[in-house]
Every structure is written in structure tokens, then in C-alpha cells.
């Protein structure tokens, strides 16, 4: 079973590696693209690791899954947002998403939050099923990613911790 670790400053290259793998493998699942993030300089990745709580699922010395969490500036004080969750296809259905989510929930509580939110694409039924199984519920709020495309709006989900 994978070991969940919190990424620290010296783990930025592991975060970069698994994040870019996620974007190349499942590009429609994220609000960013491999084309954009693959051009980030090392200092950008280092800053990203410092500015969010990144958790990695490690098997031996290789990351097989990732998730980030942070307090967004425009969010209520009691909310933390789960972002960028991804598990490699070969490691899915092994409970790794649950372990990553539990790490985020624990971090959020320690950081003073009582709610974790996330956004998921309307056509990402696999991720939606995982989030449903983790106790997230649709809030009814939507994030319009592409202007004038209400059918493409991402669902906001929430869960108490």
C-alpha cells in the first residue's frame, strides 16, 4: 500500500513530476493544461509547494498520486479547498484517494477549517463518484470555466471535517 507524505520544500520536483503526469494523462480533469504548467520554472514549483499543502502517495520512491489543499483568498475563513487530486491509472481502486482525502481533512482541521470544498468538471463522472463516496455533496454553486458555456460549469462540492 502506498505511503502518504506531506510534500515539503525539497519535494517540489516530485510534485512537479506527478502533477505533469496527471495533466498529460487526464487533461480534461483539471482547470489547467500540461502545455502551460510544463513551462513553469523550478522556482514556480517551489513556490507552489510552499503555498499549499501537497500530499503524495508514494510507492517505493515514486509518487503514484497527488492532491493539494489550500485556503483560497476569496473563500470563507472556515473553508479549505481540495485541488488537483489524481491517482495513476494503475493505482486506482486501491483506496489511495481515500488516504489522500483523509490527509487533506486532517490538515484542514489543524489549519482551523471545518469544511473542505472542491470543484469537479460536469463530465468527470469517475472523480464525481469518488468524491460522492468520500462524503462530498453538491452545493449547487457552479464555476463557469469557459465563458458563455453554462453546461460546462464545474460543480462545487463540500464536506464537513
Short mmCIF file of C-alpha atoms in Angstrom, two decimals:
data_model
loop_
_atom_site.label_atom_id
_atom_site.label_comp_id
_atom_site.label_asym_id
_atom_site.label_seq_id
_atom_site.Cartn_x
_atom_site.Cartn_y
_atom_site.Cartn_z
CA UNK A 1 0.00 0.00 0.00
CA UNK A 2 1.17 3.49 -0.77
CA UNK A 3 2.55 5.73 1.95
CA UNK A 4 1.06 9.24 2.15
CA UNK A 5 3.56 12.02 2.74
CA UNK A 6 3.24 15.78 3.00
CA UNK A 7 5.44 17.42 0.40
CA UNK A 8 7.91 19.93 1.78
CA UNK A 9 10.26 22.39 0.12
CA UNK A 10 12.72 19.75 -1.05
CA UNK A 11 9.91 17.62 -2.55
CA UNK A 12 8.94 20.16 -5.22
CA UNK A 13 10.37 18.05 -8.05
CA UNK A 14 8.18 15.09 -7.01
CA UNK A 15 5.14 17.37 -7.01
CA UNK A 16 6.08 18.67 -10.46
CA UNK A 17 6.59 15.16 -11.82
CA UNK A 18 3.25 13.73 -10.65
CA UNK A 19 1.33 16.91 -11.46
CA UNK A 20 2.62 16.94 -15.04
CA UNK A 21 1.81 13.24 -15.36
CA UNK A 22 -1.74 13.96 -14.24
CA UNK A 23 -2.14 16.77 -16.76
CA UNK A 24 -0.79 14.66 -19.63
CA UNK A 25 -2.86 11.60 -18.68
CA UNK A 26 -6.20 13.28 -17.88
CA UNK A 27 -6.12 16.81 -19.31
CA UNK A 28 -9.88 17.41 -19.15
CA UNK A 29 -9.95 16.72 -15.41
CA UNK A 30 -8.17 19.91 -14.46
CA UNK A 31 -8.58 23.64 -14.90
CA UNK A 32 -5.01 23.91 -16.17
CA UNK A 33 -3.08 22.36 -19.02
CA UNK A 34 0.16 20.45 -19.43
CA UNK A 35 1.18 22.99 -22.10
CA UNK A 36 1.07 25.77 -19.51
CA UNK A 37 2.37 24.05 -16.38
CA UNK A 38 5.20 22.25 -18.16
CA UNK A 39 6.78 25.64 -18.87
CA UNK A 40 6.90 26.68 -15.20
CA UNK A 41 10.40 27.31 -13.93
CA UNK A 42 11.69 25.45 -10.88
CA UNK A 43 11.11 28.49 -8.65
CA UNK A 44 7.40 28.45 -9.57
CA UNK A 45 7.11 24.81 -8.49
CA UNK A 46 8.98 25.58 -5.28
CA UNK A 47 6.57 28.43 -4.56
CA UNK A 48 3.55 26.21 -5.27
CA UNK A 49 4.76 23.66 -2.73
CA UNK A 50 5.23 26.39 -0.11
CA UNK A 51 1.82 27.99 -0.73
CA UNK A 52 -0.34 24.87 -0.45
CA UNK A 53 -0.44 21.60 1.43
CA UNK A 54 0.57 18.96 -1.13
CA UNK A 55 0.24 15.29 -0.29
CA UNK A 56 1.80 12.48 -2.30
CA UNK A 57 1.10 8.78 -2.30
CA UNK A 58 4.47 7.10 -2.60
CA UNK A 59 5.29 3.55 -3.64
CA UNK A 60 8.97 2.94 -3.09
CA UNK A 61 10.44 6.28 -4.14
CA UNK A 62 7.88 7.12 -6.83
CA UNK A 63 4.73 9.22 -6.47
CA UNK A 64 1.59 7.42 -7.65
CA UNK A 65 -0.97 10.01 -6.58
CA UNK A 66 -1.22 13.65 -5.58
CA UNK A 67 -3.58 16.16 -4.01
CA UNK A 68 -3.23 19.77 -2.92
CA UNK A 69 -5.22 21.79 -0.43
CA UNK A 70 -5.23 25.45 0.44
CA UNK A 71 -7.28 28.34 1.69
CA UNK A 72 -8.28 30.45 -1.27
CA UNK A 73 -8.25 34.20 -0.64
CA UNK A 74 -11.88 34.59 -1.76
CA UNK A 75 -13.16 31.69 0.39
CA UNK A 76 -14.67 31.90 3.86
CA UNK A 77 -12.21 31.54 6.74
CA UNK A 78 -13.63 28.13 7.68
CA UNK A 79 -13.13 26.56 4.23
CA UNK A 80 -10.16 24.86 2.64
CA UNK A 81 -10.19 23.71 -0.97
CA UNK A 82 -9.09 20.30 -2.17
CA UNK A 83 -7.39 20.64 -5.56
CA UNK A 84 -5.56 18.64 -8.19
CA UNK A 85 -6.36 15.16 -6.87
CA UNK A 86 -5.12 12.46 -9.20
CA UNK A 87 -4.20 8.80 -8.89
CA UNK A 88 -2.22 6.99 -11.59
CA UNK A 89 -4.43 4.61 -13.57
CA UNK A 90 -2.51 1.57 -12.31
CA UNK A 91 -3.08 2.55 -8.68
CA UNK A 92 -6.79 3.35 -8.84
CA UNK A 93 -9.38 1.41 -6.84
CA UNK A 94 -6.85 0.68 -4.10
CA UNK A 95 -8.12 3.23 -1.57
CA UNK A 96 -5.42 5.81 -2.29
CA UNK A 97 -7.94 8.60 -2.96
CA UNK A 98 -9.42 7.96 0.49
CA UNK A 99 -5.98 8.15 2.11
CA UNK A 100 -5.20 11.40 0.30
CA UNK A 101 -8.57 12.88 1.25
CA UNK A 102 -8.07 11.90 4.89
CA UNK A 103 -4.70 13.70 4.86
CA UNK A 104 -6.43 16.81 3.49
CA UNK A 105 -9.23 16.57 6.07
CA UNK A 106 -6.74 16.30 8.92
CA UNK A 107 -4.66 19.19 7.58
CA UNK A 108 -7.79 21.33 7.14
CA UNK A 109 -8.87 20.71 10.75
CA UNK A 110 -5.39 21.54 12.02
CA UNK A 111 -5.48 24.71 9.90
CA UNK A 112 -8.71 25.83 11.58
CA UNK A 113 -11.25 24.78 8.95
CA UNK A 114 -14.47 22.86 9.40
CA UNK A 115 -15.29 22.46 5.71
CA UNK A 116 -13.43 21.18 2.66
CA UNK A 117 -14.69 22.14 -0.79
CA UNK A 118 -13.66 21.19 -4.32
CA UNK A 119 -14.67 21.74 -7.92
CA UNK A 120 -15.20 18.92 -10.38
CA UNK A 121 -15.94 19.04 -14.10
CA UNK A 122 -19.51 18.12 -15.06
CA UNK A 123 -18.36 15.26 -17.30
CA UNK A 124 -15.81 13.83 -14.87
CA UNK A 125 -18.08 11.06 -13.62
CA UNK A 126 -15.24 8.97 -12.23
CA UNK A 127 -13.98 11.75 -9.98
CA UNK A 128 -17.53 12.70 -9.04
CA UNK A 129 -18.18 9.12 -7.89
CA UNK A 130 -15.01 9.18 -5.78
CA UNK A 131 -15.98 12.50 -4.19
CA UNK A 132 -19.52 11.23 -3.51
CA UNK A 133 -18.03 8.17 -1.79
CA UNK A 134 -15.85 10.47 0.35
CA UNK A 135 -18.92 12.29 1.64
CA UNK A 136 -18.82 15.39 -0.56
CA UNK A 137 -22.15 16.85 -1.62
CA UNK A 138 -23.07 19.16 -4.47
CA UNK A 139 -23.53 22.68 -3.09
CA UNK A 140 -25.44 23.91 -6.13
CA UNK A 141 -22.73 26.52 -6.79
CA UNK A 142 -21.00 26.44 -10.16
CA UNK A 143 -17.72 27.75 -11.56
CA UNK A 144 -18.01 28.80 -15.17
CA UNK A 145 -14.65 27.80 -16.61
CA UNK A 146 -15.45 28.77 -20.18
CA UNK A 147 -17.44 31.98 -20.56
CA UNK A 148 -20.92 31.50 -22.07
CA UNK A 149 -20.83 27.73 -21.53
CA UNK A 150 -23.15 27.05 -18.56
CA UNK A 151 -23.26 23.33 -19.41
CA UNK A 152 -19.51 23.19 -18.90
CA UNK A 153 -19.60 24.81 -15.46
CA UNK A 154 -17.77 22.88 -12.77
CA UNK A 155 -19.73 21.70 -9.72
CA UNK A 156 -18.74 22.89 -6.28
CA UNK A 157 -18.87 20.11 -3.70
CA UNK A 158 -18.45 20.40 0.04
CA UNK A 159 -17.97 18.25 3.09
CA UNK A 160 -17.61 18.87 6.82
CA UNK A 161 -14.43 17.73 8.56
#
